[in-house]
Tab-separated table of C-alpha atoms and ligand atoms in Angstrom:
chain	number	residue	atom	x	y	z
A	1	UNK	CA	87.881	143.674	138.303
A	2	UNK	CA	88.088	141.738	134.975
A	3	UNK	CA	84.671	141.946	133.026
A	4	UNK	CA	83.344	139.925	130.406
A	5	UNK	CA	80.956	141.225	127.565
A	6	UNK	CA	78.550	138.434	126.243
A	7	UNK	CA	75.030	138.242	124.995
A	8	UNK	CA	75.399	135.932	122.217
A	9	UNK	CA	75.092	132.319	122.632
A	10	UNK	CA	78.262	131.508	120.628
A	11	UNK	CA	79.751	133.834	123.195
A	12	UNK	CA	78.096	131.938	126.247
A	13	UNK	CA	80.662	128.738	125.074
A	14	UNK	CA	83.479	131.054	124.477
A	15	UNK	CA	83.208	132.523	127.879
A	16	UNK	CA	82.743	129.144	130.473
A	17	UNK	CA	86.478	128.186	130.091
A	18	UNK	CA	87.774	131.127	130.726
A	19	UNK	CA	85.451	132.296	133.769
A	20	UNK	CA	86.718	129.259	135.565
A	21	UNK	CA	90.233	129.596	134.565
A	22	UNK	CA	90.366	133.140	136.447
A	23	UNK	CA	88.414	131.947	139.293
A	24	UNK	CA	90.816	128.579	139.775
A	25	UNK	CA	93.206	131.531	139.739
A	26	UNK	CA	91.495	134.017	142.058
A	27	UNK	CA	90.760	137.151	140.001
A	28	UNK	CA	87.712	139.105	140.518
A	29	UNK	CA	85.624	139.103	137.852
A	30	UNK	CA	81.603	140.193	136.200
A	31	UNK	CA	79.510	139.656	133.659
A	32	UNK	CA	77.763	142.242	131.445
A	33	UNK	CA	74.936	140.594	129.145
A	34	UNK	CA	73.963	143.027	126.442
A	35	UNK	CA	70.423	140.837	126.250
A	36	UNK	CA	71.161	140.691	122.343
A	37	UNK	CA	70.074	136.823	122.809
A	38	UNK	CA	67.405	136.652	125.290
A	39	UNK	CA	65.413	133.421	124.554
A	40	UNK	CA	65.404	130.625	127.602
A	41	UNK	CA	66.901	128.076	125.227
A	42	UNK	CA	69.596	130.686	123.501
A	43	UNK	CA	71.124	131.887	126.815
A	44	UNK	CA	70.338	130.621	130.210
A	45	UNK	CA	70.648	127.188	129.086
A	46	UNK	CA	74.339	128.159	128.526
A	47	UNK	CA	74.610	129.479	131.933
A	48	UNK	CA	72.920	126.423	134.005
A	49	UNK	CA	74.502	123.672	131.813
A	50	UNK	CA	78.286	125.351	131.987
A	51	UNK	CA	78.692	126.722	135.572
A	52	UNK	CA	79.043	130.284	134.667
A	53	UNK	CA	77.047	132.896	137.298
A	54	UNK	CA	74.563	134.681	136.013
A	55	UNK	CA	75.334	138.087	134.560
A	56	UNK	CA	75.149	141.235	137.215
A	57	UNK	CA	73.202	142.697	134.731
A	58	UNK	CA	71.524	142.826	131.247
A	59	UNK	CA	71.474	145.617	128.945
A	60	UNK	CA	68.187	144.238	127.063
A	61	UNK	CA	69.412	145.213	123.784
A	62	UNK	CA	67.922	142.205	122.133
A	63	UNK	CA	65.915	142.103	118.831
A	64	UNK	CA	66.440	145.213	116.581
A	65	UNK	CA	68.190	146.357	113.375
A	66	UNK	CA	72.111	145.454	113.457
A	67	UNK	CA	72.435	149.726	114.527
A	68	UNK	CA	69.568	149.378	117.381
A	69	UNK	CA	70.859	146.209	118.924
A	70	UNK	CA	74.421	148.103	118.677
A	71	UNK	CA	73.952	151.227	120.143
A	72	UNK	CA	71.246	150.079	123.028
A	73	UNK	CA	74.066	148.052	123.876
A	74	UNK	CA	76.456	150.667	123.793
A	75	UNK	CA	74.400	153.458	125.980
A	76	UNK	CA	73.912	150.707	128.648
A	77	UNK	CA	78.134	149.568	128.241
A	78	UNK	CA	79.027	152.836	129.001
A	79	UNK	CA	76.861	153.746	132.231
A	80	UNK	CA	78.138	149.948	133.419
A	81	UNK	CA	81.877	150.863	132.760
A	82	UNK	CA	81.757	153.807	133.721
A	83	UNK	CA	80.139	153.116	137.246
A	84	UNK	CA	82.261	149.930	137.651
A	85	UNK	CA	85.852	151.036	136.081
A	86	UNK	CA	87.247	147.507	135.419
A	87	UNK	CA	90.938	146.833	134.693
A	88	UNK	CA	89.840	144.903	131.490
A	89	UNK	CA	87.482	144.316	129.473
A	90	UNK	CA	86.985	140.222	127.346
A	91	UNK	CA	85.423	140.613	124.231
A	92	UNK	CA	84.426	137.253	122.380
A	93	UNK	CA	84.172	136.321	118.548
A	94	UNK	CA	82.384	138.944	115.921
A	95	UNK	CA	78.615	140.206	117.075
A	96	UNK	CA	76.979	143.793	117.467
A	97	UNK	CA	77.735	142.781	121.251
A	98	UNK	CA	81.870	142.635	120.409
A	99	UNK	CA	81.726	145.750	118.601
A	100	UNK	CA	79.915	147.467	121.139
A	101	UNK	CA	81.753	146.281	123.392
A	102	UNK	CA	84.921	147.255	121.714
A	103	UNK	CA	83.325	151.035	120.499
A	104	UNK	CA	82.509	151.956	124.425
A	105	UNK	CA	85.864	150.576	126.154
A	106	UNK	CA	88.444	151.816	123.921
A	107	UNK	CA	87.208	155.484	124.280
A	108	UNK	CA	87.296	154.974	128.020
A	109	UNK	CA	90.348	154.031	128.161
A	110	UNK	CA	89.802	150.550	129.167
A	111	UNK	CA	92.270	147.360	127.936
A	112	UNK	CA	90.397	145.240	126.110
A	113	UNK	CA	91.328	141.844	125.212
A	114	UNK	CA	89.521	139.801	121.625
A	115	UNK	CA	89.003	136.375	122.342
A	116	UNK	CA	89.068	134.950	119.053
A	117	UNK	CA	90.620	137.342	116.990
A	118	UNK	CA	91.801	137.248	113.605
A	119	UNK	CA	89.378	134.924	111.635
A	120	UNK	CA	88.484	136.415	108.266
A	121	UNK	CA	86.077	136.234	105.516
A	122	UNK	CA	87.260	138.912	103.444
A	123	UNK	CA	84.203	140.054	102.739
A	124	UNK	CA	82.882	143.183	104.136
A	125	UNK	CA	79.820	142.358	103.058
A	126	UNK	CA	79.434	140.015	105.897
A	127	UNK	CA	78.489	142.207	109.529
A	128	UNK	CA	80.551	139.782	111.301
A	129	UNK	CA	83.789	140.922	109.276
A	130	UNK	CA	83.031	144.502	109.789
A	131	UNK	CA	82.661	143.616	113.914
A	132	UNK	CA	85.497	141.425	113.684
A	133	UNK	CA	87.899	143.687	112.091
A	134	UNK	CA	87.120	146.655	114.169
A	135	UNK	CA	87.360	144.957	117.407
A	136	UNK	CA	90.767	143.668	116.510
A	137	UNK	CA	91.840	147.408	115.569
A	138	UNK	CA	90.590	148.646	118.740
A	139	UNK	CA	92.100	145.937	121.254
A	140	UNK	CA	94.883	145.937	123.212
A	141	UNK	CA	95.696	142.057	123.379
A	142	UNK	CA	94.406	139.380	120.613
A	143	UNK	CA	93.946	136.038	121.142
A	144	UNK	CA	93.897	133.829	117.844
A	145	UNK	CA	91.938	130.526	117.741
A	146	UNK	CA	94.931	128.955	114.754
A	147	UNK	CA	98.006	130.029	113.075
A	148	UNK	CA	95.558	131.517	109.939
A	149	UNK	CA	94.085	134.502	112.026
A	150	UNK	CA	97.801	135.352	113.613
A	151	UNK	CA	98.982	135.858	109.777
A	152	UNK	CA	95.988	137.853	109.077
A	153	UNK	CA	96.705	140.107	111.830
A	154	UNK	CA	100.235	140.096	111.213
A	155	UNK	CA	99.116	141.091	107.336
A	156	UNK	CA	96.644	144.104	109.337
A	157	UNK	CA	100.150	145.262	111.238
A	158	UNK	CA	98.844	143.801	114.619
A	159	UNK	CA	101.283	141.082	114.802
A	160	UNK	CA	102.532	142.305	118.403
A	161	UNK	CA	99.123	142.981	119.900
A	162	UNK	CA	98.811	139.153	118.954
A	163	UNK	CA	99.389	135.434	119.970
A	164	UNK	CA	97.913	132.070	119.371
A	165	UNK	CA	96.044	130.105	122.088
A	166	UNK	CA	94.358	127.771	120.351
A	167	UNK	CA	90.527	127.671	120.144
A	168	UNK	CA	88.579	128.077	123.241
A	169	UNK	CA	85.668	126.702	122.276
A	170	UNK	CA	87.460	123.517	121.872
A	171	UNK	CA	88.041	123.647	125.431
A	172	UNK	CA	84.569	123.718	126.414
A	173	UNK	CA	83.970	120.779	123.761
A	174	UNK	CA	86.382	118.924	125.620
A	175	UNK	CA	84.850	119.598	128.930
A	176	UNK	CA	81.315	118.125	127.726
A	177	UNK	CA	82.253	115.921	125.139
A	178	UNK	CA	82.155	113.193	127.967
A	179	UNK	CA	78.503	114.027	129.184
A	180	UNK	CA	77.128	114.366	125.836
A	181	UNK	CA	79.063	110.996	124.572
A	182	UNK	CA	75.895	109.486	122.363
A	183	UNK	CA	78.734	108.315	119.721
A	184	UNK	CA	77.296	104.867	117.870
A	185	UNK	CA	74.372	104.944	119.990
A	186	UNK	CA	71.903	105.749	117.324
A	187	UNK	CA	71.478	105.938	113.456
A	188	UNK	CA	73.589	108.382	112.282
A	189	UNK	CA	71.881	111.837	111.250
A	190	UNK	CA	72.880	115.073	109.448
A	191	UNK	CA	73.049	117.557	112.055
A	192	UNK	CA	71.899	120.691	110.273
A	193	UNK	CA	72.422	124.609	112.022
A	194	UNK	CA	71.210	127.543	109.854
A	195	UNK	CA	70.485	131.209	111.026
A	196	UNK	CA	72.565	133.705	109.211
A	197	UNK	CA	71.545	137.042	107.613
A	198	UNK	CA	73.017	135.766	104.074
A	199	UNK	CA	70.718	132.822	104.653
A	200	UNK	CA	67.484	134.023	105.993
A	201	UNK	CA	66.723	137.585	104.370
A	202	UNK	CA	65.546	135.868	100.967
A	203	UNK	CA	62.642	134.119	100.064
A	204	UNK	CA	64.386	132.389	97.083
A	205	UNK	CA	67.304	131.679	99.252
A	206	UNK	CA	65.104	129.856	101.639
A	207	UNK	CA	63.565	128.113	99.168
A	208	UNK	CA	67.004	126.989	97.567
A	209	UNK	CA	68.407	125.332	101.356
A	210	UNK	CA	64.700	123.934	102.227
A	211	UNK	CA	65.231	122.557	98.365
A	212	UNK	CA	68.486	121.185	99.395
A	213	UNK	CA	67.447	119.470	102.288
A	214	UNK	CA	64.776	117.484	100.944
A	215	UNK	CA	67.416	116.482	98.044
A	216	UNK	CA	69.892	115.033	100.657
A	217	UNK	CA	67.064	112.820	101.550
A	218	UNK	CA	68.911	111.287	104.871
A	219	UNK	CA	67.486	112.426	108.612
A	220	UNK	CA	68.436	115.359	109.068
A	221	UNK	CA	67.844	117.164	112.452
A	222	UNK	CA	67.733	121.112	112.577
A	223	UNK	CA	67.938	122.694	115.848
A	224	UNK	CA	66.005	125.820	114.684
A	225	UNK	CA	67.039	129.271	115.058
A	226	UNK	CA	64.488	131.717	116.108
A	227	UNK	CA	66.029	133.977	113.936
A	228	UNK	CA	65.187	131.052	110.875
A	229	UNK	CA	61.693	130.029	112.030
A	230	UNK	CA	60.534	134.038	112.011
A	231	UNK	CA	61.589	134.290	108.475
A	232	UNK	CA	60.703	131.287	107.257
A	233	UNK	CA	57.213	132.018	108.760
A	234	UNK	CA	57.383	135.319	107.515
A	235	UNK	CA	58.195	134.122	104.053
A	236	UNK	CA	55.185	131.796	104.164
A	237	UNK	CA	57.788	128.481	104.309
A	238	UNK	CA	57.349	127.357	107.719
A	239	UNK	CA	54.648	124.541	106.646
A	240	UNK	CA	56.853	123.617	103.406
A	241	UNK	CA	59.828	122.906	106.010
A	242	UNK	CA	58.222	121.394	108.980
A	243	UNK	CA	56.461	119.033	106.186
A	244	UNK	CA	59.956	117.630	104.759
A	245	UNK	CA	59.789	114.106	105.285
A	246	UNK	CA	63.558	113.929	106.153
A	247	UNK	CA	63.918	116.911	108.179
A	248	UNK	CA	63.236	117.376	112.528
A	249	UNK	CA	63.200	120.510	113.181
A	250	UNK	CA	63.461	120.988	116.824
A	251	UNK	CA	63.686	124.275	119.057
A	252	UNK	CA	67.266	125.473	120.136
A	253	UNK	CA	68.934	122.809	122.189
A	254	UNK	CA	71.408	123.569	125.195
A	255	UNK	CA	75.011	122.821	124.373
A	256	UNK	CA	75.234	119.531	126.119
A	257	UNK	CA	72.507	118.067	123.109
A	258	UNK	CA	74.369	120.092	120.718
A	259	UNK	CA	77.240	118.242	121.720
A	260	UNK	CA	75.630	114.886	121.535
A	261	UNK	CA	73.807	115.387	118.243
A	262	UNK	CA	77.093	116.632	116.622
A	263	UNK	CA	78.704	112.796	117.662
A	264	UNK	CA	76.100	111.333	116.022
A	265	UNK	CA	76.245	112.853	113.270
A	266	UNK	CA	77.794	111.385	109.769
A	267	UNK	CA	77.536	114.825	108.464
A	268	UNK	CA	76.716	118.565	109.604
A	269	UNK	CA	75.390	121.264	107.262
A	270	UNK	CA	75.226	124.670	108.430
A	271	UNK	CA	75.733	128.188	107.814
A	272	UNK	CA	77.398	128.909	111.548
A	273	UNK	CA	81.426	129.806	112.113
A	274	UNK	CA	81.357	127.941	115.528
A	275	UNK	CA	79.716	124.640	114.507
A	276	UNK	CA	81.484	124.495	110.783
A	277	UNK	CA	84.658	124.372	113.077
A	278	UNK	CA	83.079	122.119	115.603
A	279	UNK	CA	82.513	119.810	113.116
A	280	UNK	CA	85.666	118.328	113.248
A	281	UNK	CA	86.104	117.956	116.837
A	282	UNK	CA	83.256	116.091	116.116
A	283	UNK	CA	84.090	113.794	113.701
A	284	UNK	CA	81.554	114.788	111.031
A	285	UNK	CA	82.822	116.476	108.067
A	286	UNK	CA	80.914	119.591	106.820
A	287	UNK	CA	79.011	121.466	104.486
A	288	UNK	CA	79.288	125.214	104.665
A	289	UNK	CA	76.159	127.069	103.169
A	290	UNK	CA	77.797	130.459	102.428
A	291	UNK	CA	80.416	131.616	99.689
A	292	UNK	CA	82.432	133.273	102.620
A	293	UNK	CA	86.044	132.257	103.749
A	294	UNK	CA	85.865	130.321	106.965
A	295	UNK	CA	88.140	127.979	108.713
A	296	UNK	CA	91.238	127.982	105.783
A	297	UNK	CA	92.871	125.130	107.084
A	298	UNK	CA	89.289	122.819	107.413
A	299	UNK	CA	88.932	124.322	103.794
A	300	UNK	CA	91.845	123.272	102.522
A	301	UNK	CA	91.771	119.943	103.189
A	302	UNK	CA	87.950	119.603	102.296
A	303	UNK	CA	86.647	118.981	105.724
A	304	UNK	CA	85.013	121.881	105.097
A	305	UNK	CA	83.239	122.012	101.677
A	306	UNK	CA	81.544	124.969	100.376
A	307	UNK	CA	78.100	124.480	98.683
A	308	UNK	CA	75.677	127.070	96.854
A	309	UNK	CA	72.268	126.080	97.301
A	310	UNK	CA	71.231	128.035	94.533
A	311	UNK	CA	73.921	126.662	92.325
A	312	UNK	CA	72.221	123.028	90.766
A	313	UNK	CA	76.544	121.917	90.035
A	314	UNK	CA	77.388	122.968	93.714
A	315	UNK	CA	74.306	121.012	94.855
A	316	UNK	CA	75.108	117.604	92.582
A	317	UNK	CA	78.977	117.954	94.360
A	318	UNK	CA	77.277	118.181	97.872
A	319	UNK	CA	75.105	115.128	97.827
A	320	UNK	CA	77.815	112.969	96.097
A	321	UNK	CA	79.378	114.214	99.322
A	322	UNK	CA	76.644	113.574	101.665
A	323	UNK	CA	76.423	109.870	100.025
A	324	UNK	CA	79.652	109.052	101.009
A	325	UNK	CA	79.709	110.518	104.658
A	326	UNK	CA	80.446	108.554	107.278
A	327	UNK	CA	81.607	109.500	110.639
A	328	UNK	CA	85.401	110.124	111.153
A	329	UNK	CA	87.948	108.406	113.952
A	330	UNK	CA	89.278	110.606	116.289
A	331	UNK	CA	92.897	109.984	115.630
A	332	UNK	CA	92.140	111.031	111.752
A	333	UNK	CA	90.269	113.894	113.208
A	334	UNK	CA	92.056	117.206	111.729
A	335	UNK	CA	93.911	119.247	114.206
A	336	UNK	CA	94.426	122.683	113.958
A	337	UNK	CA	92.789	124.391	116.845
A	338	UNK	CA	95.553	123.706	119.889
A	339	UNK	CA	95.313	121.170	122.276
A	340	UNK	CA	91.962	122.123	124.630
A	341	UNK	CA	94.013	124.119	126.979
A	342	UNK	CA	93.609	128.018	125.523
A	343	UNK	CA	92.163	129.546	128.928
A	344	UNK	CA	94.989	128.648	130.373
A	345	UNK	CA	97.168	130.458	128.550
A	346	UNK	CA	94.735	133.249	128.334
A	347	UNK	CA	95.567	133.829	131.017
A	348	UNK	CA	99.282	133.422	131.445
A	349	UNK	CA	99.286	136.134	128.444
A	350	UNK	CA	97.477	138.472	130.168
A	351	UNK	CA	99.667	137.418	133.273
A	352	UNK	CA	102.814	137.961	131.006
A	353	UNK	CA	101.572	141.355	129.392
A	354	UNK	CA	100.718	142.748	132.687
A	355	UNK	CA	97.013	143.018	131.697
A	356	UNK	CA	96.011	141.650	134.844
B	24	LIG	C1	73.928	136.905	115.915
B	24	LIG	C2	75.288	137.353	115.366
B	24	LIG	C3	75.897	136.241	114.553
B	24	LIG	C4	75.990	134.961	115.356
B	24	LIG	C5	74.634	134.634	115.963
B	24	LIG	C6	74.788	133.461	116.875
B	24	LIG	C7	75.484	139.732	114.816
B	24	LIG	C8	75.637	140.691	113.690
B	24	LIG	N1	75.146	138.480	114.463
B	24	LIG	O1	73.097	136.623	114.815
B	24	LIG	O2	77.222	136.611	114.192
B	24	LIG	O3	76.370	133.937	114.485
B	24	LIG	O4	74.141	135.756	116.705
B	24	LIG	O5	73.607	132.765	117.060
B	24	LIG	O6	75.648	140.092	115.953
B	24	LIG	N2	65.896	136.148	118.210
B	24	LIG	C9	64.963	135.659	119.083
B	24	LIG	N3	65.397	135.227	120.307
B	24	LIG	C10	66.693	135.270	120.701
B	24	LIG	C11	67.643	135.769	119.803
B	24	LIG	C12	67.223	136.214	118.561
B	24	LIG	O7	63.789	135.603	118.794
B	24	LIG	O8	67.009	134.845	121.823
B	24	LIG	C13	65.432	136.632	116.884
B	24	LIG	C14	64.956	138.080	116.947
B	24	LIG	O9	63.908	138.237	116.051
B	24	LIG	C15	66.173	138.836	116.456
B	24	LIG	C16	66.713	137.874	115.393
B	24	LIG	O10	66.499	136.572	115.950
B	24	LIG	O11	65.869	140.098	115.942
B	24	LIG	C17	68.162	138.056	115.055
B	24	LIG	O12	68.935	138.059	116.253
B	24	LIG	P1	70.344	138.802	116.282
B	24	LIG	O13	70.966	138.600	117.599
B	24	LIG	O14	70.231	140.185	115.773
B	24	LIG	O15	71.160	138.046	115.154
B	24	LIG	P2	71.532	136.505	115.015
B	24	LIG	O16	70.996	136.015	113.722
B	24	LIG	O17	71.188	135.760	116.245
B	25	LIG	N1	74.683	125.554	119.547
B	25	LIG	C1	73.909	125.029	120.563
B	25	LIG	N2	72.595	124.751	120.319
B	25	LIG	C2	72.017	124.966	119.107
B	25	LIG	C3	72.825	125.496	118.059
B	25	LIG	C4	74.157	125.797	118.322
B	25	LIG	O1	74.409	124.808	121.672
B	25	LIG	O2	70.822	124.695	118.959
B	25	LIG	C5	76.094	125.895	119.836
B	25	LIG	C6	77.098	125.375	118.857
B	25	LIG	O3	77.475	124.045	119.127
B	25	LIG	C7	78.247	126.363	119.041
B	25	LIG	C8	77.510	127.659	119.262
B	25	LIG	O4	76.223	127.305	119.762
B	25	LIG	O5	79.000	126.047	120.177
B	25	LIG	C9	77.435	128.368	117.943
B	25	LIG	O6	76.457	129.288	117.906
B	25	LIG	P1	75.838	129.870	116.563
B	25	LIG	O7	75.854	128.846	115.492
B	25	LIG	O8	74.541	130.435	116.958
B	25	LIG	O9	76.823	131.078	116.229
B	25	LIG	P2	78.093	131.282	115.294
B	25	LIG	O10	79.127	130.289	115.691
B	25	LIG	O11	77.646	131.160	113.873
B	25	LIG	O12	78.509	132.680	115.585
């Protein structure tokens, strides 16, 4: 029995490819939810829209301090592994759900292989580094999204444990991007994600993106976080936002809209790792609203572009951006995250390594 730890919904997209790849193949295989996302429209909506079964069971661990959401996760991981021995364990990306996952199966024993391992931020101030860098440390197989997080692994001494796959969420893009084709169809918008703990614990941070936003002055249409709308609600800024001329805010959409409102888009601003990267399978360049290191290659060559929304230069450099955005061909789309086929050889690896 292979099983797959999830409960985020970045971890929802991560984990449709590779459920199907294993059934094409025949493998037996579960799903543990940890519940840390419970919302309709943050996790079932993942399930209906991309074929995956729902989970055998949820842990409930939702909604709690990063330590609560952690360990209720790992007290119900444990009595589940421990009642259902698997062969393997498939942890995805950098939550409280990955390193629980990773805490509770390494000291039973159980093989665990990262699905997207290897990104950094260098910055340990970020939870998802700390989560990220322990699960790599604690898993027996790694599977790197780009030739960046196999030389930071290699630079960690896990070089061996590790191989590049490509990205797997660019195989589930693929695998919509035809449903949720709305390219040209409308005016173009700015496609705007924001829900991270950098970005939502501070009033004057707040402030400083809902400040930004009404600068860029374009549509711009914000699929809205319950995380974001608590805060901002809590901070007494919910009225200020939802009265921004140029901003729609509109309640978590499934992944086929996500899809569809990313090709539309001329530009995306967000604070997320999945959709900064999505961005340019997207054709929509992207600005990143933390000072963290995502994505080096998208970096690099400014498809990514860093902007301080407390920082009145960074903001001058991001609408001069914004002004100029327009929506990118495919062929002059950057390329860095393999070629839509990294379930595939998921699974030959753990084929190859015996893991399975
Ligand atoms: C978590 C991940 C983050 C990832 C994000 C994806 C960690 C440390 N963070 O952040 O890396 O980018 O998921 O979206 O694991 N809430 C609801 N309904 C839900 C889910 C959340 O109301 O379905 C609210 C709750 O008040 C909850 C808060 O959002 O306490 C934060 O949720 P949590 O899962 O802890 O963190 P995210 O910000 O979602
Ligand atoms: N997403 C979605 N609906 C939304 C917002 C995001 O389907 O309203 C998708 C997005 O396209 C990406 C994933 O959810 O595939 C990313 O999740 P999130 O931004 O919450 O997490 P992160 O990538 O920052 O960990």
């Amino acid at each position: 029995m292979i099983t797959h730890i999830v409960g985020n919904r970045p971890q929802f997209v991560k984990l449709a490819p590779l459920y199907h790849e294993f059934q094409k193949a025949g493998y037996q295989q579960n799903i543990i939810h940890s519940g840390q996302h419970y919302d309709e429209n943050m996790s079932d909506v993942f399930f209906e829209e991309l074929g995956i079964p729902a989970p055998y069971v949820n842990l409930a661990a939702g909604g709690g301090s990063h330590a609560q959401v952690t360990a209720k996760a790992m007290i119900g991981l444990e009595e589940e592994l421990l009642d259902k021995k698997p062969e393997l364990v498939i942890l995805y990306g950098d939550t409280n759900t990955t390193l629980a996952g990773a805490v509770v199966a390494s000291k039973l024993c159980i093989p665990i292989a990262h699905v997207e391992a290897g990104p950094r931020t260098h910055n340990r101030s970020n939870p998802e580094e700390c989560n990220r860098v322990a699960t790599d440390h604690l898993s027996d197989v790694l599977f790197c999204p780009d030739a960046v997080s196999l030389q930071n692994l290699q630079r960690e001494g896990l070089g061996d444990a590790a191989c590049v796959t490509g990205d797997i969420m660019y195989d589930t893009y693929l695998s919509i991007a035809g449903q949720a084709v709305q390219e040209d169809a409308q005016e173009e918008i700015i496609v705007m994600t924001w829900h991270r703990q950098e970005n939502t614990a501070d009033k004057a941070r707040m402030e400083s993106i809902l400040n930004l936003v009404e600068r860029l002055g374009s549509k711009i249409v914000c699929p809205l976080h319950p995380r974001t709308r608590k805060c901002l609600a809590q901070f007494g800024l919910l009225e200020r936002a939802e009265s921004i001329a140029n901003l729609e805010i509109i309640e978590p959409v499934g992944y086929v809209e996500m899809v569809a409102l990313m090709n539309r888009a001329k530009l995306i601003l967000t604070d997320s790792g999945g959709v900064s990267k999505e961005s340019s399978f997207a054709g929509a360049k992207c600005l990143f609203m933390l000072d963290l290191d995502v994505w080096e290659d998208l970096l690099r060559e400014d498809w990514i572009h860093r902007v301080d929304p407390e920082n009145e230069e960074s903001v001058s450099e991001a609408l001069r951006i914004a002004e100029g955005a327009k929506r990118v061909a495919p062929e002059d789309r950057p390329k860095y995250y393999g070629d839509g086929h990294a379930a595939a050889k998921i699974v030959q690896e753990l084929i190859s390594r015996k893991l399975i």
